PDB file of C-alpha atoms in Angstrom:
ATOM      1  CA  ASP I   1     120.930 118.238 115.224  1.00  0.00           C
ATOM      2  CA  GLY I   2     120.810 120.371 112.094  1.00  0.00           C
ATOM      3  CA  GLY I   3     117.520 120.835 110.360  1.00  0.00           C
ATOM      4  CA  ILE I   4     114.457 122.926 109.683  1.00  0.00           C
ATOM      5  CA  THR I   5     111.929 123.675 112.386  1.00  0.00           C
ATOM      6  CA  GLN I   6     108.396 124.755 111.597  1.00  0.00           C
ATOM      7  CA  SER I   7     105.965 125.967 114.203  1.00  0.00           C
ATOM      8  CA  PRO I   8     103.287 125.582 115.210  1.00  0.00           C
ATOM      9  CA  LYS I   9     102.348 122.123 113.956  1.00  0.00           C
ATOM     10  CA  TYR I  10      98.653 123.066 113.952  1.00  0.00           C
ATOM     11  CA  LEU I  11      97.214 126.565 113.558  1.00  0.00           C
ATOM     12  CA  PHE I  12      93.687 127.908 113.422  1.00  0.00           C
ATOM     13  CA  ARG I  13      92.680 131.158 111.799  1.00  0.00           C
ATOM     14  CA  LYS I  14      89.566 133.209 112.345  1.00  0.00           C
ATOM     15  CA  GLU I  15      87.872 135.204 109.605  1.00  0.00           C
ATOM     16  CA  GLY I  16      89.757 138.406 108.795  1.00  0.00           C
ATOM     17  CA  GLN I  17      92.767 137.412 110.841  1.00  0.00           C
ATOM     18  CA  ASN I  18      96.393 137.354 109.760  1.00  0.00           C
ATOM     19  CA  VAL I  19      98.493 134.462 111.008  1.00  0.00           C
ATOM     20  CA  THR I  20     102.234 133.867 110.821  1.00  0.00           C
ATOM     21  CA  LEU I  21     103.945 130.522 110.329  1.00  0.00           C
ATOM     22  CA  SER I  22     107.475 130.198 111.603  1.00  0.00           C
ATOM     23  CA  CYS I  23     110.361 128.535 109.765  1.00  0.00           C
ATOM     24  CA  GLU I  24     113.876 128.354 111.215  1.00  0.00           C
ATOM     25  CA  GLN I  25     116.898 126.486 109.848  1.00  0.00           C
ATOM     26  CA  ASN I  26     120.349 125.898 111.308  1.00  0.00           C
ATOM     27  CA  LEU I  27     121.819 124.312 108.186  1.00  0.00           C
ATOM     28  CA  ASN I  28     123.463 127.568 107.059  1.00  0.00           C
ATOM     29  CA  HIS I  29     121.508 127.340 103.802  1.00  0.00           C
ATOM     30  CA  ASP I  30     121.190 130.403 101.611  1.00  0.00           C
ATOM     31  CA  ALA I  31     117.905 129.556  99.900  1.00  0.00           C
ATOM     32  CA  MET I  32     114.557 129.059 101.608  1.00  0.00           C
ATOM     33  CA  TYR I  33     111.125 128.226 100.231  1.00  0.00           C
ATOM     34  CA  TRP I  34     107.457 128.037 101.201  1.00  0.00           C
ATOM     35  CA  TYR I  35     105.120 125.490  99.626  1.00  0.00           C
ATOM     36  CA  ARG I  36     101.431 124.849 100.032  1.00  0.00           C
ATOM     37  CA  GLN I  37      99.929 121.363  99.787  1.00  0.00           C
ATOM     38  CA  ASP I  38      96.208 120.647  99.516  1.00  0.00           C
ATOM     39  CA  PRO I  39      94.804 117.169 100.247  1.00  0.00           C
ATOM     40  CA  GLY I  40      95.832 114.645  97.616  1.00  0.00           C
ATOM     41  CA  GLN I  41      97.733 117.268  95.666  1.00  0.00           C
ATOM     42  CA  GLY I  42     101.345 118.085  94.988  1.00  0.00           C
ATOM     43  CA  LEU I  43     103.270 121.026  96.385  1.00  0.00           C
ATOM     44  CA  ARG I  44     102.811 124.538  95.017  1.00  0.00           C
ATOM     45  CA  LEU I  45     105.422 127.222  95.493  1.00  0.00           C
ATOM     46  CA  ILE I  46     104.329 130.343  97.389  1.00  0.00           C
ATOM     47  CA  TYR I  47     107.538 132.323  97.910  1.00  0.00           C
ATOM     48  CA  TYR I  48     111.255 131.717  97.819  1.00  0.00           C
ATOM     49  CA  SER I  49     114.362 133.561  98.953  1.00  0.00           C
ATOM     50  CA  GLN I  50     117.908 133.138  97.717  1.00  0.00           C
ATOM     51  CA  ILE I  51     119.609 135.494 100.176  1.00  0.00           C
ATOM     52  CA  VAL I  52     118.829 137.678 103.153  1.00  0.00           C
ATOM     53  CA  ASN I  53     116.589 140.678 102.444  1.00  0.00           C
ATOM     54  CA  ASP I  54     115.546 139.277  99.078  1.00  0.00           C
ATOM     55  CA  PHE I  55     112.595 137.098  98.122  1.00  0.00           C
ATOM     56  CA  GLN I  56     110.559 136.288  95.036  1.00  0.00           C
ATOM     57  CA  LYS I  57     106.951 135.333  94.392  1.00  0.00           C
ATOM     58  CA  GLY I  58     106.210 131.786  93.445  1.00  0.00           C
ATOM     59  CA  ASP I  59     103.162 130.513  91.598  1.00  0.00           C
ATOM     60  CA  ILE I  60     100.527 131.255  94.257  1.00  0.00           C
ATOM     61  CA  ALA I  61     101.793 134.300  96.210  1.00  0.00           C
ATOM     62  CA  GLU I  62      98.501 136.189  96.389  1.00  0.00           C
ATOM     63  CA  GLY I  63      97.266 136.509  99.958  1.00  0.00           C
ATOM     64  CA  TYR I  64     100.653 135.671 101.459  1.00  0.00           C
ATOM     65  CA  SER I  65     103.660 137.704 102.567  1.00  0.00           C
ATOM     66  CA  VAL I  66     107.168 136.821 103.740  1.00  0.00           C
ATOM     67  CA  SER I  67     110.281 138.423 105.164  1.00  0.00           C
ATOM     68  CA  ARG I  68     113.923 137.369 105.220  1.00  0.00           C
ATOM     69  CA  GLU I  69     115.683 139.540 107.787  1.00  0.00           C
ATOM     70  CA  LYS I  70     117.970 136.741 108.969  1.00  0.00           C
ATOM     71  CA  LYS I  71     119.592 133.904 107.067  1.00  0.00           C
ATOM     72  CA  GLU I  72     118.094 131.272 109.347  1.00  0.00           C
ATOM     73  CA  SER I  73     114.518 132.584 109.422  1.00  0.00           C
ATOM     74  CA  PHE I  74     111.814 132.825 106.741  1.00  0.00           C
ATOM     75  CA  PRO I  75     108.363 133.442 108.300  1.00  0.00           C
ATOM     76  CA  LEU I  76     105.206 133.253 106.195  1.00  0.00           C
ATOM     77  CA  THR I  77     102.154 135.412 106.933  1.00  0.00           C
ATOM     78  CA  VAL I  78      98.803 134.242 105.676  1.00  0.00           C
ATOM     79  CA  THR I  79      96.759 137.408 105.335  1.00  0.00           C
ATOM     80  CA  SER I  80      93.009 137.919 105.414  1.00  0.00           C
ATOM     81  CA  ALA I  81      93.197 138.339 101.638  1.00  0.00           C
ATOM     82  CA  GLN I  82      93.847 134.605 101.298  1.00  0.00           C
ATOM     83  CA  LYS I  83      90.260 133.363 101.100  1.00  0.00           C
ATOM     84  CA  ASN I  84      91.045 129.644 101.126  1.00  0.00           C
ATOM     85  CA  PRO I  85      93.964 129.229 103.525  1.00  0.00           C
ATOM     86  CA  THR I  86      93.208 125.734 104.784  1.00  0.00           C
ATOM     87  CA  ALA I  87      96.178 123.626 103.702  1.00  0.00           C
ATOM     88  CA  PHE I  88      99.410 121.974 104.785  1.00  0.00           C
ATOM     89  CA  TYR I  89     102.312 124.444 104.605  1.00  0.00           C
ATOM     90  CA  LEU I  90     105.866 123.280 104.091  1.00  0.00           C
ATOM     91  CA  CYS I  91     109.087 125.217 104.454  1.00  0.00           C
ATOM     92  CA  ALA I  92     112.291 124.069 102.764  1.00  0.00           C
ATOM     93  CA  SER I  93     115.880 125.180 102.354  1.00  0.00           C
ATOM     94  CA  SER I  94     118.821 124.432 100.103  1.00  0.00           C
ATOM     95  CA  ILE I  95     122.474 125.384 100.108  1.00  0.00           C
ATOM     96  CA  THR I  96     122.392 126.691  96.554  1.00  0.00           C
ATOM     97  CA  ARG I  97     119.853 126.773  93.759  1.00  0.00           C
ATOM     98  CA  ASN I  98     120.997 123.418  92.499  1.00  0.00           C
ATOM     99  CA  GLU I  99     121.188 121.457  95.689  1.00  0.00           C
ATOM    100  CA  LYS I 100     118.574 119.166  97.140  1.00  0.00           C
ATOM    101  CA  LEU I 101     115.771 120.578  99.249  1.00  0.00           C
ATOM    102  CA  PHE I 102     115.474 119.914 102.963  1.00  0.00           C
ATOM    103  CA  PHE I 103     111.936 120.170 104.289  1.00  0.00           C
ATOM    104  CA  GLY I 104     110.460 120.939 107.671  1.00  0.00           C
ATOM    105  CA  SER I 105     107.692 118.851 109.214  1.00  0.00           C
ATOM    106  CA  GLY I 106     104.959 121.242 108.122  1.00  0.00           C
ATOM    107  CA  THR I 107     102.153 123.338 109.615  1.00  0.00           C
ATOM    108  CA  GLN I 108      98.510 122.410 109.157  1.00  0.00           C
ATOM    109  CA  LEU I 109      96.431 125.586 108.931  1.00  0.00           C
ATOM    110  CA  SER I 110      92.675 125.461 109.330  1.00  0.00           C
ATOM    111  CA  VAL I 111      89.953 128.095 109.365  1.00  0.00           C
ATOM    112  CA  LEU I 112      87.578 128.350 112.317  1.00  0.00           C
TER     113      LEU I 112
ATOM    114  CA  LEU V   1     110.271 124.335  82.814  1.00  0.00           C
ATOM    115  CA  ALA V   2     110.227 120.646  82.019  1.00  0.00           C
ATOM    116  CA  LYS V   3     106.908 119.023  82.880  1.00  0.00           C
ATOM    117  CA  THR V   4     106.932 115.563  84.370  1.00  0.00           C
ATOM    118  CA  THR V   5     104.404 112.758  84.047  1.00  0.00           C
ATOM    119  CA  GLN V   6     104.193 109.887  86.519  1.00  0.00           C
ATOM    120  CA  PRO V   7     101.666 107.121  87.180  1.00  0.00           C
ATOM    121  CA  ILE V   8      99.108 108.215  89.753  1.00  0.00           C
ATOM    122  CA  SER V   9      99.431 105.056  91.826  1.00  0.00           C
ATOM    123  CA  MET V  10     101.188 101.699  92.054  1.00  0.00           C
ATOM    124  CA  ASP V  11     100.687  98.606  94.178  1.00  0.00           C
ATOM    125  CA  SER V  12     103.335  96.137  95.298  1.00  0.00           C
ATOM    126  CA  TYR V  13     104.054  93.469  97.887  1.00  0.00           C
ATOM    127  CA  GLU V  14     106.769  93.276 100.465  1.00  0.00           C
ATOM    128  CA  GLY V  15     110.078  92.037  99.125  1.00  0.00           C
ATOM    129  CA  GLN V  16     109.396  92.971  95.522  1.00  0.00           C
ATOM    130  CA  GLU V  17     111.325  95.438  93.418  1.00  0.00           C
ATOM    131  CA  VAL V  18     109.360  98.522  92.445  1.00  0.00           C
ATOM    132  CA  ASN V  19     110.136 100.656  89.410  1.00  0.00           C
ATOM    133  CA  ILE V  20     108.464 104.045  89.020  1.00  0.00           C
ATOM    134  CA  THR V  21     108.938 105.730  85.661  1.00  0.00           C
ATOM    135  CA  CYS V  22     108.801 109.463  85.094  1.00  0.00           C
ATOM    136  CA  SER V  23     108.450 111.066  81.683  1.00  0.00           C
ATOM    137  CA  HIS V  24     110.081 114.452  81.041  1.00  0.00           C
ATOM    138  CA  ASN V  25     110.174 115.013  77.304  1.00  0.00           C
ATOM    139  CA  ASN V  26     111.156 118.674  77.514  1.00  0.00           C
ATOM    140  CA  ILE V  27     114.130 118.244  79.810  1.00  0.00           C
ATOM    141  CA  ALA V  28     116.798 120.890  79.252  1.00  0.00           C
ATOM    142  CA  THR V  29     120.502 120.253  78.814  1.00  0.00           C
ATOM    143  CA  ASN V  30     121.425 121.446  82.302  1.00  0.00           C
ATOM    144  CA  ASP V  31     118.494 119.886  84.137  1.00  0.00           C
ATOM    145  CA  TYR V  32     119.003 117.298  86.861  1.00  0.00           C
ATOM    146  CA  ILE V  33     116.415 114.688  87.834  1.00  0.00           C
ATOM    147  CA  THR V  34     115.566 114.418  91.507  1.00  0.00           C
ATOM    148  CA  TRP V  35     113.220 112.111  93.367  1.00  0.00           C
ATOM    149  CA  TYR V  36     111.571 112.775  96.731  1.00  0.00           C
ATOM    150  CA  GLN V  37     109.517 110.607  99.087  1.00  0.00           C
ATOM    151  CA  GLN V  38     106.673 111.946 101.204  1.00  0.00           C
ATOM    152  CA  PHE V  39     104.789 110.292 104.058  1.00  0.00           C
ATOM    153  CA  PRO V  40     101.394 111.658 105.203  1.00  0.00           C
ATOM    154  CA  SER V  41     101.609 114.898 107.187  1.00  0.00           C
ATOM    155  CA  GLN V  42     105.370 115.133 106.687  1.00  0.00           C
ATOM    156  CA  GLY V  43     107.661 117.099 104.406  1.00  0.00           C
ATOM    157  CA  PRO V  44     109.163 115.387 101.345  1.00  0.00           C
ATOM    158  CA  ARG V  45     112.507 113.699 101.801  1.00  0.00           C
ATOM    159  CA  PHE V  46     115.265 113.613  99.185  1.00  0.00           C
ATOM    160  CA  ILE V  47     115.876 110.128  97.796  1.00  0.00           C
ATOM    161  CA  ILE V  48     118.229 110.393  94.843  1.00  0.00           C
ATOM    162  CA  GLN V  49     119.443 112.721  92.121  1.00  0.00           C
ATOM    163  CA  GLY V  50     121.058 112.100  88.758  1.00  0.00           C
ATOM    164  CA  TYR V  51     121.974 113.606  85.430  1.00  0.00           C
ATOM    165  CA  LYS V  52     122.548 110.629  83.138  1.00  0.00           C
ATOM    166  CA  THR V  53     123.069 106.837  83.089  1.00  0.00           C
ATOM    167  CA  LYS V  54     122.731 105.233  86.511  1.00  0.00           C
ATOM    168  CA  VAL V  55     123.006 106.464  90.069  1.00  0.00           C
ATOM    169  CA  THR V  56     122.765 104.231  93.117  1.00  0.00           C
ATOM    170  CA  ASN V  57     122.721 104.942  96.829  1.00  0.00           C
ATOM    171  CA  GLU V  58     121.786 102.990  99.919  1.00  0.00           C
ATOM    172  CA  VAL V  59     118.083 103.550  99.343  1.00  0.00           C
ATOM    173  CA  ALA V  60     117.412 103.416  95.601  1.00  0.00           C
ATOM    174  CA  SER V  61     118.733 103.425  92.060  1.00  0.00           C
ATOM    175  CA  LEU V  62     117.975 105.917  89.331  1.00  0.00           C
ATOM    176  CA  PHE V  63     118.164 104.883  85.694  1.00  0.00           C
ATOM    177  CA  ILE V  64     118.332 107.570  83.012  1.00  0.00           C
ATOM    178  CA  PRO V  65     118.491 106.611  79.317  1.00  0.00           C
ATOM    179  CA  ALA V  66     120.751 108.397  76.862  1.00  0.00           C
ATOM    180  CA  ASP V  67     118.011 110.732  75.573  1.00  0.00           C
ATOM    181  CA  ARG V  68     117.110 111.691  79.183  1.00  0.00           C
ATOM    182  CA  LYS V  69     113.422 112.024  78.269  1.00  0.00           C
ATOM    183  CA  SER V  70     112.465 109.660  81.054  1.00  0.00           C
ATOM    184  CA  SER V  71     113.877 108.240  84.251  1.00  0.00           C
ATOM    185  CA  THR V  72     113.099 105.252  86.460  1.00  0.00           C
ATOM    186  CA  LEU V  73     113.331 105.128  90.206  1.00  0.00           C
ATOM    187  CA  SER V  74     114.031 101.592  91.384  1.00  0.00           C
ATOM    188  CA  LEU V  75     113.303 100.550  94.974  1.00  0.00           C
ATOM    189  CA  PRO V  76     114.796  97.122  95.746  1.00  0.00           C
ATOM    190  CA  ARG V  77     112.879  94.747  98.018  1.00  0.00           C
ATOM    191  CA  VAL V  78     110.255  97.181  99.291  1.00  0.00           C
ATOM    192  CA  SER V  79     108.793  96.968 102.775  1.00  0.00           C
ATOM    193  CA  LEU V  80     105.548  98.268 104.264  1.00  0.00           C
ATOM    194  CA  SER V  81     107.380 101.416 105.336  1.00  0.00           C
ATOM    195  CA  ASP V  82     108.002 102.308 101.692  1.00  0.00           C
ATOM    196  CA  THR V  83     104.299 103.118 101.312  1.00  0.00           C
ATOM    197  CA  ALA V  84     104.423 106.802 100.417  1.00  0.00           C
ATOM    198  CA  VAL V  85     104.091 109.331  97.602  1.00  0.00           C
ATOM    199  CA  TYR V  86     107.077 109.623  95.269  1.00  0.00           C
ATOM    200  CA  TYR V  87     107.752 112.801  93.312  1.00  0.00           C
ATOM    201  CA  CYS V  88     109.928 113.198  90.243  1.00  0.00           C
ATOM    202  CA  LEU V  89     111.305 116.686  89.668  1.00  0.00           C
ATOM    203  CA  VAL V  90     113.371 118.178  86.887  1.00  0.00           C
ATOM    204  CA  GLY V  91     115.433 121.332  87.288  1.00  0.00           C
ATOM    205  CA  GLY V  92     118.943 122.616  87.018  1.00  0.00           C
ATOM    206  CA  SER V  93     121.425 125.378  86.900  1.00  0.00           C
ATOM    207  CA  ASN V  94     119.503 127.490  84.385  1.00  0.00           C
ATOM    208  CA  THR V  95     116.224 127.697  86.221  1.00  0.00           C
ATOM    209  CA  GLY V  96     117.396 126.834  89.682  1.00  0.00           C
ATOM    210  CA  PHE V  97     115.260 124.972  92.150  1.00  0.00           C
ATOM    211  CA  GLN V  98     113.152 127.973  93.016  1.00  0.00           C
ATOM    212  CA  LYS V  99     110.306 126.915  90.788  1.00  0.00           C
ATOM    213  CA  LEU V 100     110.470 123.178  90.910  1.00  0.00           C
ATOM    214  CA  VAL V 101     107.062 121.701  90.090  1.00  0.00           C
ATOM    215  CA  PHE V 102     106.232 118.768  92.316  1.00  0.00           C
ATOM    216  CA  GLY V 103     103.061 117.560  90.618  1.00  0.00           C
ATOM    217  CA  THR V 104     100.788 114.990  92.247  1.00  0.00           C
ATOM    218  CA  GLY V 105     103.427 112.255  92.413  1.00  0.00           C
ATOM    219  CA  THR V 106     102.992 108.476  92.465  1.00  0.00           C
ATOM    220  CA  ARG V 107     101.247 106.871  95.425  1.00  0.00           C
ATOM    221  CA  LEU V 108     102.940 103.566  96.197  1.00  0.00           C
ATOM    222  CA  LEU V 109     101.063 101.075  98.356  1.00  0.00           C
ATOM    223  CA  VAL V 110     103.063  98.128  99.665  1.00  0.00           C
ATOM    224  CA  SER V 111     101.013  95.240 101.027  1.00  0.00           C
ATOM    225  CA  PRO V 112     102.064  92.268 103.164  1.00  0.00           C
TER     226      PRO V 112
END
């Protein structure tokens, strides 16, 4: 089945630790996105990428980093600089800028 | 970017028709209107997209008046499984979907 796979489903971070969230898609989509969702809130854009080896900051990029070395992969690293990382993280992809977004099932990140 | 305004919550009963209205006064000429559905701890799912007049698919209908400053998502004969958060988004070829603003959405509660 085609789709977007996020892993792990749950992740715990210790103080000062960097953690990486995985996002893989086999839809052959060019564009990929990372969103953050806090309880009872909407989604906020962290980073997005239109093509391989290119990505742009979204509205809340501070404390996060990404890479896009392969078309199907768009990992997100939550660095120690992100002081409030506890949230639900969602990865999405689309075939072009104007097409509908396909979302993964999300990763819940918590701080120990 | 066009800002959207939706009711925070709505209540309904099984078998009723539900209409959720979204206001987007600053919609641009090339902007499309897209609606997503999100269940707890899951990624949003595309429901329907339109540009003007009426669009219908197997799940919902989308009504867009001539001035396009608002839109209404219509869910026919809702069931308990339609309890979810519904997001209205506006974006298009000029801005792309990279910076779509999801907002807090409308929480629909369907009761027996």
